[in-house]
Amino acid sequence: MKLAIYQGPPIRGQIETGFERLETQLCAAAIAGAKMVVFPELFLPGYNRPDLHQTLAQPINGQWTDRFADLARKTGCGLCLGWAERDGDKVYNSASVFDETGELLGHYRKIQLFGEMEKASFEPGDRYLVFTLAGQKAALLICYDIEFPQHCRALADQGVSLVLVPTANPLGFEHVSNTFVPARAAETGMTIAYANYCGSENDLRFAGLSVIAGPDAQILAAAGRGEALLIADLDVAKHVEPDIMSMQSKDFREVTTQ
Amino acid sequence: MKLAIYQGPPIRGQIETGFERLETQLCAAAIAGAKMVVFPELFLPGYNRPDLHQTLAQPINGQWTDRFADLARKTGCGLCLGWAERDGDKVYNSASVFDETGELLGHYRKIQLFGEMEKASFEPGDRYLVFTLAGQKAALLICYDIEFPQHCRALADQGVSLVLVPTANPLGFEHVSNTFVPARAAETGMTIAYANYCGSENDLRFAGLSVIAGPDAQILAAAGRGEALLIADLDVAKHVEPDIMSMQSKDFREVTTQ
């Protein structure tokens, strides 16, 4: 299966710009044979836009998700992206995944909210999403979620072999792309696709460095600091059963300190 | 300017497969806004096919170059690729570059032939190609050429800031992608796009790891071991004047050993 990740600048609150950019990248990726494109966190209406999160957040099965499904159908390429979701009086930092027919494969709410802005804008999620993509179990995490080994471990324990991760990772946190993402992949034997922003949004500068890491920590595709669309065949990734998988049989809560 | 590199398996002597693959990747890259796609060395008729080099080699302004130009015009995307060139009774390991209107920007013959197979199949080239791409001076090198610092130095001394490098780099030579290409870029302040094969061809297994390195040795895009199309914006690359540029004023032939 070919998977794509898109790294681009924030849309600066311009929702139609966002939809145009989704369509362009999906068209290009579809021609190159990609099954799906992963876009950054809160692609609509933007990550560092607390002024917009509450006012522009949309419901599941609302106008935005209808248009995401239409874009997938129209271009013949699935998509995974982050967006601000309203559910009654609560707003979530969410991500959805649609297959190339426009079917909603699943929806996920970020569990590990990062920093004051996120905690002011959003409620945390409380459940994992596991779905089937091209015959393998896949899951979503969002940004800071990936930094905690236990979330990847929990997903791997459910048989997940591919994790899609919309993110908004700023300058100064390059170790997430360079070290954490390959580490999580190798710790669990999963492939992890981490799609970040480049450029800046208000006072926040993003790190870029979007990456797909295979289960032996090898890099399957990596971006630099600028806009990039990367389309890579995942099937070359070695299917490894790392020794550390034996950690599955240990429950750390049972380990005591002398 | 957005530039793309394509990493794929060899075409196994199937010329029409090669043209189909060129067209698919050029279409995808054009939609994503790429000005040009760089393909591997001897993309037609294949790298490790000494049985085909002499028999299938084509002349400049022959059927192959006409079709390359047509593809560029039709897709709206320029291309740079390696192919076996016949000139009278001589055959060269060559690469050509066409802009998005189908204009031939230049043609280059590999200078540093590698190993017995290449030396049996090909004559070496004896001159650099410098051309203008999107307002900047660009040049071609092929595979082994990039391993010699003096070729990049000579190009940088002519004002070149971008070098396109079709390659066919085998397993065991990963240091070329990981170290030499970023080193050449940083030594000279140039951006270098190095497009390799993945998979195998007869008894030769390729390393993949195609890469675009910016002038401060930062990776602008990188592939893993499998098929990949990478489209990256080069304009984020820092325009650096490395200290080592002062080497321009030294001629190593004037340096003596005590």
Coordinates of C-alpha atoms in Angstrom, one line a residue, chain A:
Chain A
M1 CA 0.0 0.0 0.0
K2 CA 1.2 3.5 -0.8
L3 CA 0.6 6.1 1.8
A4 CA 1.2 9.9 1.5
I5 CA 1.9 12.6 4.1
Y6 CA 1.3 16.3 3.4
Q7 CA 3.3 18.9 5.2
G8 CA 2.3 22.5 4.5
P9 CA 1.8 25.9 6.1
P10 CA -1.3 26.7 8.2
I11 CA -4.3 28.0 6.2
R12 CA -4.6 31.1 8.4
G13 CA -8.3 30.6 9.1
Q14 CA -9.2 30.5 5.4
I15 CA -11.4 27.4 5.3
E16 CA -11.8 27.4 1.5
T17 CA -8.0 27.6 1.1
G18 CA -7.9 24.5 3.3
F19 CA -10.4 22.6 1.1
E20 CA -8.5 23.6 -2.1
R21 CA -5.3 22.4 -0.6
L22 CA -6.8 19.1 0.4
E23 CA -8.1 18.6 -3.1
T24 CA -4.8 19.4 -4.8
Q25 CA -2.8 17.1 -2.7
L26 CA -5.4 14.3 -2.9
C27 CA -5.4 14.5 -6.7
A28 CA -1.6 14.3 -6.9
A29 CA -1.4 11.5 -4.4
A30 CA -4.2 9.5 -6.2
I31 CA -2.3 9.7 -9.5
A32 CA 0.8 8.4 -7.9
G33 CA -1.2 5.5 -6.5
A34 CA -1.6 6.5 -2.9
K35 CA -4.4 4.9 -0.9
M36 CA -4.5 7.8 1.6
V37 CA -3.0 11.2 2.5
V38 CA -2.4 12.2 6.1
F39 CA -2.7 15.9 6.8
P40 CA -1.7 17.9 10.0
E41 CA -3.5 18.4 13.3
L42 CA -6.5 20.9 13.3
F43 CA -6.0 21.4 9.6
L44 CA -9.3 23.2 9.9
P45 CA -9.5 25.9 11.2
G46 CA -5.8 25.9 12.3
Y47 CA -3.8 24.8 15.3
N48 CA -2.7 27.9 17.0
R49 CA -6.0 29.7 16.5
P50 CA -7.8 29.6 19.8
D51 CA -9.8 32.5 18.5
L52 CA -11.4 30.2 16.0
H53 CA -11.6 26.8 17.8
Q54 CA -14.9 27.4 19.6
T55 CA -16.5 29.6 16.9
L56 CA -15.7 27.5 13.8
A57 CA -15.8 23.9 15.3
Q58 CA -18.2 21.7 13.3
P59 CA -20.1 18.6 14.3
I60 CA -19.5 15.0 13.1
N61 CA -21.8 14.5 10.0
G62 CA -21.7 18.2 9.5
Q63 CA -20.7 20.3 6.5
W64 CA -17.0 19.7 6.9
T65 CA -17.2 15.9 7.2
D66 CA -19.5 15.8 4.2
R67 CA -17.0 17.7 2.2
F68 CA -14.1 15.5 3.3
A69 CA -16.1 12.5 2.1
D70 CA -16.9 14.2 -1.2
L71 CA -13.2 15.0 -1.7
A72 CA -12.2 11.4 -1.1
R73 CA -14.8 10.1 -3.6
K74 CA -14.0 12.8 -6.2
T75 CA -10.2 12.3 -6.1
G76 CA -10.2 8.5 -5.5
C77 CA -7.9 8.9 -2.5
G78 CA -8.6 8.5 1.2
L79 CA -7.7 11.2 3.7
C80 CA -6.9 11.5 7.4
L81 CA -6.9 15.0 8.9
G82 CA -7.3 16.9 12.1
W83 CA -10.2 19.4 12.7
A84 CA -12.0 21.1 15.5
E85 CA -15.2 19.1 16.4
R86 CA -18.2 20.5 18.3
D87 CA -20.4 18.1 20.2
G88 CA -23.0 20.0 22.1
D89 CA -21.2 22.5 24.3
K90 CA -17.9 20.6 24.1
V91 CA -15.1 21.1 21.5
Y92 CA -12.6 18.4 20.7
N93 CA -9.2 18.3 19.0
S94 CA -10.3 15.5 16.6
A95 CA -9.2 13.7 13.5
S96 CA -11.1 11.6 11.0
V97 CA -10.2 9.1 8.4
F98 CA -12.1 8.4 5.2
D99 CA -11.4 5.8 2.6
E100 CA -11.2 6.5 -1.2
T101 CA -15.0 5.8 -1.6
G102 CA -15.8 8.5 1.0
E103 CA -16.7 6.1 3.7
L104 CA -15.9 7.3 7.2
L105 CA -13.5 4.7 8.7
G106 CA -13.3 6.3 12.0
H107 CA -13.1 9.4 14.2
Y108 CA -10.7 10.1 17.1
R109 CA -10.4 12.7 19.8
K110 CA -6.9 13.7 21.1
I111 CA -6.3 12.2 24.5
Q112 CA -3.1 14.0 25.6
L113 CA -3.9 17.7 25.3
F114 CA -0.7 19.8 25.3
G115 CA -0.2 23.1 27.0
E116 CA -2.5 25.9 28.2
M117 CA -4.0 26.8 24.8
E118 CA -5.2 23.3 24.1
K119 CA -6.6 22.8 27.5
A120 CA -8.5 26.0 27.2
S121 CA -9.9 25.2 23.8
F122 CA -10.6 21.5 24.0
E123 CA -11.9 18.6 26.1
P124 CA -9.7 15.5 26.1
G125 CA -10.8 12.3 24.3
D126 CA -11.0 9.0 26.2
R127 CA -10.9 6.2 23.7
Y128 CA -8.8 4.7 21.0
L129 CA -10.0 4.3 17.4
V130 CA -9.0 1.0 15.6
F131 CA -10.1 0.5 12.0
T132 CA -9.2 -1.6 9.0
L133 CA -7.2 -0.1 6.1
A134 CA -6.2 -2.2 3.2
G135 CA -6.5 -5.4 5.2
Q136 CA -4.5 -4.3 8.2
K137 CA -5.5 -2.8 11.6
A138 CA -4.8 0.9 11.8
A139 CA -5.4 3.6 14.4
L140 CA -5.2 7.3 14.8
L141 CA -3.2 9.3 17.4
I142 CA -2.8 13.1 17.4
C143 CA 0.5 14.9 18.1
Y144 CA 1.4 14.8 21.8
D145 CA -0.3 11.3 22.1
I146 CA 2.6 9.7 20.2
E147 CA 5.1 10.8 22.8
F148 CA 3.7 8.4 25.4
P149 CA 4.9 4.8 24.8
Q150 CA 1.8 3.3 26.5
H151 CA -0.6 4.5 23.8
C152 CA 1.3 2.8 21.0
R153 CA 1.7 -0.2 23.2
A154 CA -2.0 -0.4 23.8
L155 CA -2.7 -0.1 20.1
A156 CA -0.1 -2.8 19.2
D157 CA -1.7 -5.1 21.8
Q158 CA -4.9 -4.8 19.8
G159 CA -3.1 -5.9 16.7
V160 CA -2.6 -2.4 15.1
S161 CA 0.2 -2.3 12.6
L162 CA -0.2 1.3 11.2
V163 CA -0.8 4.5 13.1
L164 CA -1.6 7.8 11.4
V165 CA -0.7 10.9 13.3
P166 CA -1.8 14.4 12.4
T167 CA 0.5 16.7 14.3
A168 CA 1.4 20.4 15.0
N169 CA 4.9 20.1 16.3
P170 CA 6.8 23.3 16.9
L171 CA 10.5 24.3 16.5
G172 CA 12.5 23.0 19.4
F173 CA 10.7 19.6 19.5
E174 CA 12.6 18.0 16.5
H175 CA 13.3 15.0 18.7
V176 CA 9.7 13.9 18.3
S177 CA 10.3 13.4 14.5
N178 CA 13.8 12.3 14.8
T179 CA 13.7 10.0 17.8
F180 CA 10.2 9.4 19.3
V181 CA 8.4 8.4 16.1
P182 CA 11.0 5.9 15.0
A183 CA 11.3 4.7 18.6
R184 CA 7.5 4.1 18.9
A185 CA 7.6 2.2 15.6
A186 CA 10.5 -0.1 16.7
E187 CA 9.1 -0.6 20.2
T188 CA 5.9 -2.0 18.8
G189 CA 6.6 -3.3 15.3
M190 CA 4.2 -0.8 13.8
T191 CA 4.5 1.7 10.9
I192 CA 3.9 5.3 12.0
A193 CA 3.0 8.3 9.7
Y194 CA 3.5 11.6 11.4
A195 CA 2.2 14.7 9.3
N196 CA 3.3 18.1 10.6
Y197 CA 3.0 21.7 9.5
C198 CA 5.8 23.9 8.2
G199 CA 6.0 27.7 8.4
S200 CA 4.4 29.7 11.3
E201 CA 1.0 30.6 12.7
N202 CA 0.8 33.7 14.9
D203 CA 3.8 33.4 17.3
L204 CA 4.3 29.7 16.7
R205 CA 6.9 28.3 14.3
F206 CA 6.5 24.7 13.3
A207 CA 9.4 22.2 13.0
G208 CA 8.3 20.4 9.7
L209 CA 10.2 17.1 9.6
S210 CA 7.1 15.0 8.9
V211 CA 8.1 11.4 8.7
I212 CA 6.9 7.8 8.1
A213 CA 8.9 5.3 10.2
G214 CA 8.8 1.6 9.6
P215 CA 8.6 -1.1 12.3
D216 CA 12.4 -1.5 12.4
A217 CA 12.8 2.3 12.9
Q218 CA 13.8 2.8 9.3
I219 CA 12.6 6.0 7.7
L220 CA 10.3 5.3 4.8
A221 CA 9.9 9.0 3.9
A222 CA 10.9 12.2 5.6
A223 CA 10.4 15.9 4.9
G224 CA 12.5 18.9 5.7
R225 CA 11.4 22.3 6.8
G226 CA 9.3 23.3 3.8
E227 CA 6.1 22.3 2.0
A228 CA 6.2 18.7 0.9
L229 CA 4.0 15.8 -0.4
L230 CA 5.7 12.4 0.2
I231 CA 4.2 9.3 -1.3
A232 CA 5.8 6.0 -0.2
D233 CA 5.2 2.3 -0.5
L234 CA 4.9 0.8 3.0
D235 CA 5.1 -2.8 1.9
V236 CA 8.9 -2.7 1.8
A237 CA 8.9 -2.3 5.6
K238 CA 10.3 -5.4 7.3
H239 CA 7.7 -7.2 9.4
V240 CA 9.7 -7.5 12.6
E241 CA 8.8 -8.9 15.9
P242 CA 11.2 -7.0 18.1
D243 CA 12.4 -8.6 21.3
I244 CA 10.8 -5.8 23.1
M245 CA 7.4 -7.2 22.1
S246 CA 7.9 -9.6 25.0
M247 CA 6.9 -6.6 27.0
Q248 CA 3.4 -7.5 26.1
S249 CA 3.4 -10.2 28.7
K250 CA 4.5 -7.8 31.5
D251 CA 2.2 -5.4 33.1
F252 CA 4.3 -2.6 34.5
R253 CA 1.8 -2.0 37.2
E254 CA 2.7 -5.3 38.7
V255 CA 6.4 -4.4 38.9
T256 CA 7.4 -3.2 42.4
T257 CA 10.3 -1.3 43.7
Q258 CA 12.3 -2.9 46.4

